[in-house]
XYZ file of C-alpha atoms in Angstrom:
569
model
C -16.457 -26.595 13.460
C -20.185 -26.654 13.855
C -22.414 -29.047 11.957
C -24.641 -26.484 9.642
C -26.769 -28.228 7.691
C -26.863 -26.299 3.960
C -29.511 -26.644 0.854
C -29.119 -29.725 -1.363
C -26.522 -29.398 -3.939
C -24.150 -27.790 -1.526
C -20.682 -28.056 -2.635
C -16.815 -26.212 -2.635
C -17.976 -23.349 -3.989
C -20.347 -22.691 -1.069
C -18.147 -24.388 1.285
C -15.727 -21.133 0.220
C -18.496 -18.388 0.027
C -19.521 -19.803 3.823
C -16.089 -19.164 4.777
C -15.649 -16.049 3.219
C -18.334 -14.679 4.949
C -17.414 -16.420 8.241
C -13.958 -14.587 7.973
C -15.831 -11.391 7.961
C -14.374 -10.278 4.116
C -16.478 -7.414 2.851
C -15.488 -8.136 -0.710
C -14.924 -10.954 -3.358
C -12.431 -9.216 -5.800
C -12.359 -11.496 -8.675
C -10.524 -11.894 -12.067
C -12.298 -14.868 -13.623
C -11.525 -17.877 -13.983
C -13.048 -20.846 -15.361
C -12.662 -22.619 -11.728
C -14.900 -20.193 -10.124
C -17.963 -21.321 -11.561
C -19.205 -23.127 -8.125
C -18.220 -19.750 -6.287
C -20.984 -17.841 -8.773
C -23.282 -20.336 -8.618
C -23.200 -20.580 -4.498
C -23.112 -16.317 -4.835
C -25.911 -16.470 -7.259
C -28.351 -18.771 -5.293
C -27.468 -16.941 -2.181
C -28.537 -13.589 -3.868
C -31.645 -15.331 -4.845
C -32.682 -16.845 -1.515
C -31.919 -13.312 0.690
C -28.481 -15.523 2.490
C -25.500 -13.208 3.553
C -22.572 -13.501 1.250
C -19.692 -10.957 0.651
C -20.342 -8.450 -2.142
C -18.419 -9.884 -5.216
C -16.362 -8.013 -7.418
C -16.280 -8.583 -11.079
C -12.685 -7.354 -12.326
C -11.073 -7.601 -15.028
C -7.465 -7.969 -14.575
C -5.651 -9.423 -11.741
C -4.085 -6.405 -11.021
C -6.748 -4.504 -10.670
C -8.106 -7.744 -8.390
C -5.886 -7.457 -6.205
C -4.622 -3.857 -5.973
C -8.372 -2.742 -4.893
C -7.635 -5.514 -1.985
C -5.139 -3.309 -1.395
C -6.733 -0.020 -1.303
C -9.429 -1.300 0.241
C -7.592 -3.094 3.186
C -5.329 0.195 3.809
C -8.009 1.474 5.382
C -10.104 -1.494 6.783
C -7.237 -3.327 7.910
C -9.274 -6.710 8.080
C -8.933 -9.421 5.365
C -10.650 -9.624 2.128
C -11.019 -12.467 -0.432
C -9.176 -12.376 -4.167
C -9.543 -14.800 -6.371
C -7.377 -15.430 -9.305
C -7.029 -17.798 -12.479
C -4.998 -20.838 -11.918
C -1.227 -20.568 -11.843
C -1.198 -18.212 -14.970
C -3.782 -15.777 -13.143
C -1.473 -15.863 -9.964
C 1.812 -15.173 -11.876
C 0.082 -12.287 -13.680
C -1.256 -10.907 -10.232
C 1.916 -11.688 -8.777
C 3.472 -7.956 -8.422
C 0.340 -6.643 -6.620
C 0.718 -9.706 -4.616
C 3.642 -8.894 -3.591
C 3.050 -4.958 -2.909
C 0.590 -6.170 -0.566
C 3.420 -7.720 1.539
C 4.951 -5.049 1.469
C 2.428 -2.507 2.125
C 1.482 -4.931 5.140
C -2.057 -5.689 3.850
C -4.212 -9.001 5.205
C -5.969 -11.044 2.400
C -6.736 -13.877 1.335
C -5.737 -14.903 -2.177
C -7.053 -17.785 -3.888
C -6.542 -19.376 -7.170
C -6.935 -23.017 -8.497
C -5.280 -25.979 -10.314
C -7.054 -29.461 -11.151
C -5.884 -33.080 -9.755
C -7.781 -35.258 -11.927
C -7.480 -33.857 -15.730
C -10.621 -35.557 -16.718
C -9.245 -39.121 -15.538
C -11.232 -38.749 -11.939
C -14.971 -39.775 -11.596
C -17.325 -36.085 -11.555
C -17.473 -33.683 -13.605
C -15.140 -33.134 -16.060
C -12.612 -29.772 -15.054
C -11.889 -29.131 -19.119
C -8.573 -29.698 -21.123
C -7.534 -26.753 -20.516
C -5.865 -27.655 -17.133
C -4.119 -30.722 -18.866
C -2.941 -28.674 -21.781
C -2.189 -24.802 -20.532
C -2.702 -24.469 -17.025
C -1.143 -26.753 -14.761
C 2.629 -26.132 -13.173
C 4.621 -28.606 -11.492
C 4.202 -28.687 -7.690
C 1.091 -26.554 -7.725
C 0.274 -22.452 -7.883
C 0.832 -22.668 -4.472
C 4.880 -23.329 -4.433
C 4.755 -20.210 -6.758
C 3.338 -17.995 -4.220
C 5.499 -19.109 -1.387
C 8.296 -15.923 -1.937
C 5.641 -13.803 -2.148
C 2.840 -14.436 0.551
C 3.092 -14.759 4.524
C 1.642 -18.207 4.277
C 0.791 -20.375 1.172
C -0.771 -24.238 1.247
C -3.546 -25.984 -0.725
C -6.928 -27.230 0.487
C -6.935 -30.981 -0.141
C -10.194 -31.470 0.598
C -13.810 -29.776 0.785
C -14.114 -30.736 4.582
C -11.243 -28.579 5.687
C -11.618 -26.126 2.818
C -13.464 -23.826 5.481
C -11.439 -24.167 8.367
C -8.334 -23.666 5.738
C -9.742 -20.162 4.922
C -10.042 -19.244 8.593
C -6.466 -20.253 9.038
C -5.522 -18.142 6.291
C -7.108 -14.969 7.205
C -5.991 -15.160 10.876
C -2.380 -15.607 9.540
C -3.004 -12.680 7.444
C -3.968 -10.837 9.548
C -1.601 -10.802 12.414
C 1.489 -9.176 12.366
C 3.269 -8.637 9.911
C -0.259 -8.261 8.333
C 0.280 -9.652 4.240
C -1.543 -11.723 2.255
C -1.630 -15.687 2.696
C -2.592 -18.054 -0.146
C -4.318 -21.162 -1.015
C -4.468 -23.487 -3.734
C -8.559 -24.932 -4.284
C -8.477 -27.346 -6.782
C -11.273 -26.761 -9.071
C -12.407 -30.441 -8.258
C -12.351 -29.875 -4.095
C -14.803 -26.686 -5.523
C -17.255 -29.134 -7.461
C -17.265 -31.707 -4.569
C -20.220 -32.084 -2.696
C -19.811 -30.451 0.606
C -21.233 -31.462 3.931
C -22.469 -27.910 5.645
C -19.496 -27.979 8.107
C -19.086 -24.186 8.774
C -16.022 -22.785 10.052
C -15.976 -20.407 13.146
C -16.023 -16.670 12.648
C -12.910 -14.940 12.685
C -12.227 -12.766 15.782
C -9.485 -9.726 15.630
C -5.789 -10.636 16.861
C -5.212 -10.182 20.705
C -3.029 -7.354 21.327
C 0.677 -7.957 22.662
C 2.622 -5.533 24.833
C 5.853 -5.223 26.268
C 6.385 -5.066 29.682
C 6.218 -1.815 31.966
C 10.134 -2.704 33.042
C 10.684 -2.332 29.154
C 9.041 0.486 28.657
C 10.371 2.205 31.601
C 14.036 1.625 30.539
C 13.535 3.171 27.208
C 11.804 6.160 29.007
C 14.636 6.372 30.407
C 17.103 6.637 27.704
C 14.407 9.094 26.349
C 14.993 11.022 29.768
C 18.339 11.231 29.644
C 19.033 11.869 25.981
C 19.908 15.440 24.764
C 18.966 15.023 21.165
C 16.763 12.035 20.435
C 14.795 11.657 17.180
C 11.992 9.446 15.549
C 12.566 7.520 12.201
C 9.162 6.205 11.207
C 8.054 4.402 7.758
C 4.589 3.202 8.888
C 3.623 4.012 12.152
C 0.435 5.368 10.479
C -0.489 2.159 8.634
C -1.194 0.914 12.276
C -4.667 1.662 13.616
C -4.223 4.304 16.154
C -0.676 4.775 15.346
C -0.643 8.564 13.597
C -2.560 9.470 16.429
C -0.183 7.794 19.597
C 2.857 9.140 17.458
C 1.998 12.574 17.797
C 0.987 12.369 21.270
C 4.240 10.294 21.583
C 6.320 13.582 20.022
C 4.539 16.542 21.781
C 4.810 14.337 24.719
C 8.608 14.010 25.133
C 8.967 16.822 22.540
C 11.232 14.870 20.125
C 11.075 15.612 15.895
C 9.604 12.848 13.501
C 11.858 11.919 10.433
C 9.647 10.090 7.476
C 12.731 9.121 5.334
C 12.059 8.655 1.790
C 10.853 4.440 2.373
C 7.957 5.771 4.515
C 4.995 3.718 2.691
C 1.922 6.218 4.440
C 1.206 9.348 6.069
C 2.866 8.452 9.759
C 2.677 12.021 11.204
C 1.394 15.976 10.290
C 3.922 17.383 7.604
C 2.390 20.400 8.455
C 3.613 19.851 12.616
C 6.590 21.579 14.175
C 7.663 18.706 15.254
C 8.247 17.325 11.377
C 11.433 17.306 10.398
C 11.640 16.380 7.189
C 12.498 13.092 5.388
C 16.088 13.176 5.222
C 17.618 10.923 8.101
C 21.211 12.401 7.322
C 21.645 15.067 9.876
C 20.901 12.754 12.689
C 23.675 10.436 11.848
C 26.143 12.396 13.805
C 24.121 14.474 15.818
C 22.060 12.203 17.437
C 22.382 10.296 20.598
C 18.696 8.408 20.582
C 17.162 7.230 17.620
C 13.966 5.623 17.592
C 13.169 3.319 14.976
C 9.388 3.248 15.329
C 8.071 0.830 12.544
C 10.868 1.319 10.329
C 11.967 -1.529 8.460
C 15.000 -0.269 6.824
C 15.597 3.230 8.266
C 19.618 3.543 6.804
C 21.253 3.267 3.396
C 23.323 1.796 3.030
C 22.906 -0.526 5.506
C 25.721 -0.580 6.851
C 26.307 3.228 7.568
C 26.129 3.092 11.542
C 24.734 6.323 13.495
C 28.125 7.332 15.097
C 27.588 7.925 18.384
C 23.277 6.929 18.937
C 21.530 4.143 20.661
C 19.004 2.554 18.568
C 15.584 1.889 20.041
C 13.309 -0.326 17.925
C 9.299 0.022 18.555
C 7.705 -2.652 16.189
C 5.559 -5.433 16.676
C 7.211 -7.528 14.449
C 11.048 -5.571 13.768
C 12.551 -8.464 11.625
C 10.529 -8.478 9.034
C 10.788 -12.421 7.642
C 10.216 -11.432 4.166
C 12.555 -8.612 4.080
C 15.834 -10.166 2.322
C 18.504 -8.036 3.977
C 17.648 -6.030 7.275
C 19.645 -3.995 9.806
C 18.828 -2.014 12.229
C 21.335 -1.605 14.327
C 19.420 -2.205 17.788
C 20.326 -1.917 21.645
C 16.707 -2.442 22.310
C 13.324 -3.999 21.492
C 10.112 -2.713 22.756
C 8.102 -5.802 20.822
C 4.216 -5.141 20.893
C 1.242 -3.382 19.346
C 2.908 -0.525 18.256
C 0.133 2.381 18.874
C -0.262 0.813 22.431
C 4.060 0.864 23.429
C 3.512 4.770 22.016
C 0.449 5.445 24.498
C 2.736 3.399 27.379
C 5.899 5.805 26.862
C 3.893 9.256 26.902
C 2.350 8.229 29.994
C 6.176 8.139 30.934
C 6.851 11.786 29.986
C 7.476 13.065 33.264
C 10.557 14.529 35.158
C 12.068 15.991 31.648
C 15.500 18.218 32.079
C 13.214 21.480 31.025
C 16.442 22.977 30.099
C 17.620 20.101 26.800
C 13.756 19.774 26.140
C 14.276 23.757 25.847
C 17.175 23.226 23.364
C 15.973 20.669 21.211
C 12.673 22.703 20.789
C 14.416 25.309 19.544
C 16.575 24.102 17.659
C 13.695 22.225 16.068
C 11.377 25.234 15.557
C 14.784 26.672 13.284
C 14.717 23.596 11.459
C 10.841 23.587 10.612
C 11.082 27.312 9.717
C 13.702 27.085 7.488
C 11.661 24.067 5.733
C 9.077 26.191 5.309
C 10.675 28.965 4.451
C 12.880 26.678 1.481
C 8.831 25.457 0.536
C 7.450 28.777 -0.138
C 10.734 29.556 -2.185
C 10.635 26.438 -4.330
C 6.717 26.912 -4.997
C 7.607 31.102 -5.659
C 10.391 29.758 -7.928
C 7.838 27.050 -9.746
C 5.033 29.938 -10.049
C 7.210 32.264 -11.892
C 8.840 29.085 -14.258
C 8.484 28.800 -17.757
C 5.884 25.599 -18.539
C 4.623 23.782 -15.242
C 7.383 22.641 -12.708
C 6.152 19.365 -10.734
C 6.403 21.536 -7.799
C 3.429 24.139 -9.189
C 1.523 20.722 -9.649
C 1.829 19.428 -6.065
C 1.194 22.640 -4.468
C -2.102 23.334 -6.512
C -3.369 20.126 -5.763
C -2.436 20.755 -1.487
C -4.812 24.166 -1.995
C -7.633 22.112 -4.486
C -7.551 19.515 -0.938
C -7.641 21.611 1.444
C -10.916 21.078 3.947
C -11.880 18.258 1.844
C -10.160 15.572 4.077
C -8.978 13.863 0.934
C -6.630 10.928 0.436
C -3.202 10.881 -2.083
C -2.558 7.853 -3.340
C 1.293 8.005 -4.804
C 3.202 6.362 -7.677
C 5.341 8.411 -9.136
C 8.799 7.945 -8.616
C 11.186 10.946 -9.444
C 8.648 12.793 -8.399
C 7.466 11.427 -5.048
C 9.858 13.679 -2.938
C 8.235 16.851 -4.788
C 4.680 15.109 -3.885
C 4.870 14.460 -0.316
C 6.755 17.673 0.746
C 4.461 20.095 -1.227
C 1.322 18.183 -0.665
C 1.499 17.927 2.898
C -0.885 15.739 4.265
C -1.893 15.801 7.729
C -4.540 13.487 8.957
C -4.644 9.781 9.479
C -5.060 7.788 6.448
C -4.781 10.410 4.216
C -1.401 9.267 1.914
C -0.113 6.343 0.553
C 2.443 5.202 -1.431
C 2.101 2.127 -3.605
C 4.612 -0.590 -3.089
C 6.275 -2.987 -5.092
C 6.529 -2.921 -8.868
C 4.629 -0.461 -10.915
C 1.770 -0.550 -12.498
C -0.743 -1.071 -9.679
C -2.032 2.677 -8.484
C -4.949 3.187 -10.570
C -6.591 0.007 -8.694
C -4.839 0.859 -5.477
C -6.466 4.282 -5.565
C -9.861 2.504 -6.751
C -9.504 -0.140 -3.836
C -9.126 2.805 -1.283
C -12.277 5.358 -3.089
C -14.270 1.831 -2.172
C -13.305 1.699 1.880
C -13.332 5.859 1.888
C -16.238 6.771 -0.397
C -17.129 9.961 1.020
C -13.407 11.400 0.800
C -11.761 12.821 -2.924
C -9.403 10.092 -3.642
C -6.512 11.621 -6.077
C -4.091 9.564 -7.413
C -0.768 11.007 -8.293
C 1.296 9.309 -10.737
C 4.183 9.470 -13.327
C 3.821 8.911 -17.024
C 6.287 5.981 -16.615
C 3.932 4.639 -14.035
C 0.886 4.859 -15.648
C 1.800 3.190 -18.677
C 2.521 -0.019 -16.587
C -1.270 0.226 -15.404
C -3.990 -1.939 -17.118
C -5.694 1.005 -17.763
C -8.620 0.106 -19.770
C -9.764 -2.856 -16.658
C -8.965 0.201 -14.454
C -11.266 2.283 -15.638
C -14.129 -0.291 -16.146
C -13.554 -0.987 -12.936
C -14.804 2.613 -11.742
C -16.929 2.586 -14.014
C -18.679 -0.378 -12.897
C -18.674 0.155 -9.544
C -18.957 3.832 -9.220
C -15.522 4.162 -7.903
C -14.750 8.238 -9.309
C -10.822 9.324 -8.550
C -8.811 12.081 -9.770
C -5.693 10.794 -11.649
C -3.186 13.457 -12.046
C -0.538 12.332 -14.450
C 3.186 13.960 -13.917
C 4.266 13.645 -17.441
C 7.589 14.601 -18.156
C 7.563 12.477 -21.607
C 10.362 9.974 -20.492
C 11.757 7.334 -17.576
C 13.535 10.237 -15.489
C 14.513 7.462 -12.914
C 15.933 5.342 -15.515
C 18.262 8.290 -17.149
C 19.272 9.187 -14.651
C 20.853 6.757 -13.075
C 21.847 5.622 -16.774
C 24.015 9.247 -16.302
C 25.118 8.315 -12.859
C 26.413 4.914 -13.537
C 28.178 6.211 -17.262
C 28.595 9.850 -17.167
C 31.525 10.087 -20.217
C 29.567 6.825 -21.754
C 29.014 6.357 -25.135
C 24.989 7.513 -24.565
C 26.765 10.419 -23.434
C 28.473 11.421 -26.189
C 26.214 10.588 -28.969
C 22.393 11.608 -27.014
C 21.647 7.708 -27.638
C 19.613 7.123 -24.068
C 17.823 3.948 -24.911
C 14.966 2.571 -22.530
C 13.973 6.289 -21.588
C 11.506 7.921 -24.312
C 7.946 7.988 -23.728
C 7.122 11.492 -25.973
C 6.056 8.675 -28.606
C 2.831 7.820 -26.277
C 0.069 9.454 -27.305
C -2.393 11.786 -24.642
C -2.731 9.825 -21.241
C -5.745 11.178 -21.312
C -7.735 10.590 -24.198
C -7.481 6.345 -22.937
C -9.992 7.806 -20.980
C -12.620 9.148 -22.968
C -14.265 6.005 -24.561
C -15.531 5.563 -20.809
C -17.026 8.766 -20.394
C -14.789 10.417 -18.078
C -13.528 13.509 -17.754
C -9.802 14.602 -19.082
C -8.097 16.750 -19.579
C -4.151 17.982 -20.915
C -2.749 20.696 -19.751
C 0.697 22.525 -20.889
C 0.737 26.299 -19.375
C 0.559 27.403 -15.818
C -1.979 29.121 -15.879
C -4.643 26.792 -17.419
C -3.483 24.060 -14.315
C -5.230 25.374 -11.286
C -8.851 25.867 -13.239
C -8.501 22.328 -15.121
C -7.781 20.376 -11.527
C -11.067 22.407 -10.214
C -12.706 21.171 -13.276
C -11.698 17.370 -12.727
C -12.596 17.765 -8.905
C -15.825 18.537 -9.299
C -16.379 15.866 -11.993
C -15.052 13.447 -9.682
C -17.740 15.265 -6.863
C -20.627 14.121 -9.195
C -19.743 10.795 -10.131
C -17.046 10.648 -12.817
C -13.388 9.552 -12.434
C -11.489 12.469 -13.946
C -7.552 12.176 -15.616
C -5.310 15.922 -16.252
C -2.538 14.704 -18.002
C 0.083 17.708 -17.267
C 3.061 17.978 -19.087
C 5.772 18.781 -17.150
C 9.054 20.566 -17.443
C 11.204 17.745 -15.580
């Protein structure tokens, strides 16, 4: 620590803005609570006297809070600051909390509790702490399951220094978000200028060349080797190295249906699809490159393969049930053990990389071919087919270098093999519960504001959104995205496996599917109109193409535009 000497009346609250800004956070998203009151006043006097300070964020749910730190940290990969409302603010922010883990996002998430209750010398926290918002061991036993890391800041001389800790935790791998309990009195305590030390990226670790160079190896010698990948691409560098990796050695790329981002060109020859179930048999080298839980279920064992893992960190410690199957480990900065191994692709048998091309190249072409027959099918359909939807928005994209956000579930297949992204950082899917991809999409407009941000999303999935702090938040911050709403008027993923489980049930035989009907909602849309944005409901084919142009370019000057389109399934 060095000794900083800071303007009378210092306290917590700047001792956290200091360290905020010494952890290098861009942003302060914030659902307010009553124990951030030394935070404003530090931000306020900071604005006032010219002093650097993270921009702060003034949201309105903890949702929204924390799934822009999501969005936003996506692309940045570097930690922000959230700061929630007690233990109640936590639990209700919990679920994006917890996407964030999985999505492998660093931040920093802070929220508060009180240790005196008014008994303590100072200033006086409020009864509200005694009375409402206090839980037994502290908010920050609550957001152990959830969080990499999760402690409490005793006191304002290591509150700093506590922060830094956090954000380096969260940020190394497994990147997540770490948490820490301020108690609202540590934030009103007077604070002696200690600053803590600006945080510095992680260090890159590698695997050895003899690793590397035994896996080439088993590369070299296999006949029919493929790559399972579920987040290659969420690493920086790592869409790129992958496809080097593949046109390298010449092997296909398998996103299975758990791949969380756009890992590798759906529009290559070297895609093959997202169905690992061919490779089972036929495989003899699989390469699990960032894939946390590549086979369901778990226990069905490629037959005859050897399983290479290529992850930094391949047991994932908050992952409740893992296997992988491995014969070997190449542990280390995953973009980097890519780069080693295509330096490696020399001495190939021309004749099996030969094969394997070919028999490749049959594979893509008969996925395209099965594309443009599913979207010929959907164009011709009576009332919009999902699949017209996805494919209109892939032309409405195209040349824009836009980015799909994704939370629709029944419909996610249709989305990413219609869509077809093909650049780095260009789709997402939103993790964890739902409920959380409007602010997810609004997190990742504010890292990417020159690209169209569209969020695709089911009806199911939207209702779970807080819409209305959604949409202020855009608002407010100038955050336009396209929200295209797949509305097929009920919880498809719930029915149906309500048929699988029971199908000669009583709900069966009478039409009684509880838990499914949403046709009593009224239009998505219209939620949208007391803010000033642009929607619109669609219901024919032909009126779809024209009203997604429409909402595009309303999005292109300013305005975050929602087409509700009523789907056939």
């Amino acid at each position: 620590m060095t000794d900083t000497t800071n303007p009378p009346g210092a306290d917590g609250g700047d001792a956290l803005v200091t360290a905020f800004n010494a952890v290098g956070a861009d942003y302060l998203f914030c659902s307010s609570g009553s124990e951030w009151a030394p935070v404003w006043e530090s931000l306020a006097r900071r604005h006032r006297d010219g002093l650097p300070c993270p921009r702060y964020l003034d949201l309105t749910h903890e949702t929204v809070a924390v799934g822009m730190a999501t969005g936003y940290g996506l692309l940045k990969r570097r930690p922000q600051g959230v700061l929630l409302h007690a233990a109640p603010g936590l639990l209700q922010g919990s679920m994006a909390v917890h996407g964030a883990l999985l999505a492998g996002v660093p931040m920093v998430v802070a929220s508060s509790e009180s240790t005196t209750y008014g008994d303590g010398p100072g200033q006086d926290p409020g009864g509200q702490w005694y009375r409402n918002l206090s839980v037994v061991g502290g908010p920050h036993q609550i957001a152990q399951p959830f969080t990499k890391w999760s402690n409490e800041a005793a006191s304002v001389h290591t509150l700093p220094t506590m922060v830094t800790r956090a954000a380096e935790l969260a940020w190394r791998a497994p990147a997540g978000p770490a948490y820490l309990n301020v108690p609202l009195e540590i934030l009103l305590e007077e604070w002696d200028g200690r600053e803590a030390k600006p945080v510095v990226a992680p260090g890159s670790t590698h695997s050895s060349p003899e690793e590397a160079d035994a896996v080439a190896q088993l590369i070299r010698e296999a006949s029919n080797p493929v790559v399972v990948t579920e987040t290659a691409g969420r690493e920086a560098g790592g869409f790129e190295a992958l496809v080097a990796f593949a046109e390298a050695w010449n092997i296909p790329v398998v996103e299975p249906d758990s791949a969380v981002c756009g890992n590798f060109p759906r529009t290559h020859p070297l895609h093959a699809g997202g169905d690992i179930g061919p490779w089972m048999d036929e495989a003899d080298l699989i390469l699990l490159v960032n894939c946390r839980a590549p086979f369901y279920p778990p226990s069905r064992r490629p037959s005859k393969a050897t399983v290479v893992v290529i992850d930094e960190v391949p047991q994932r410690p908050h992952v409740v049930y893992q296997v992988l199957f491995a014969d070997a480990y190449l542990e280390g900065d995953v973009a980097n053990t890519l780069r080693q191994l295509t330096k490696r692709a020399k001495d190939l048998d021309e004749t099996a990389v030969a094969r394997r091309g070919a028999a490749q190249e049959a594979r893509f072409g008969a996925e395209r071919k099965a594309v443009a027959e599913a979207e010929t099918q959907a164009a011709g359909a009576e009332g919009i087919d999902p699949v017209l939807v996805a494919a209109t928005l892939r032309t409405l994209l195209e040349g824009r270098n836009g980015i799909v956000v994704d939370e629709t579930i029944t419909h996610s297949r249709v989305v990413k093999r219609h869509v077809r992204t093909a650049a780095p950082d260009s789709y997402f899917y939103v993790q964890g519960g739902l409920g959380q991809g409007i602010a997810v999409a609004l997190g990742v407009k504010l890292a990417a504001p020159e690209r169209p941000v569209v969020l695709t999303i089911g009806d199911g999935a939207f209702t779970y959104n807080p819409v209305v702090p959604s949409y202020d938040a855009s608002n407010a911050y100038e955050l336009p995205v396209l929200i295209v709403v797949f509305n097929n008027r009920v919880y498809k993923s719930m029915n149906l496996n309500h048929r699988r489980f029971y199908p000669e049930g009583a709900a069966a035989d009478t039409g009684e599917w509880l838990g499914t009907d949403l046709r009593r909602l009224p239009r998505l849309a219209a939620f949208a109109e007391p803010f000033g944005m642009h929607t619109e409901t669609v219901d024919v084919p032909e009126a779809l193409a024209p009203a997604l142009e429409r909402a595009l370019k309303a999005v292109t000057e300013g305005t975050t535009a929602v087409v509700d389109v009523l789907v056939t399934r």
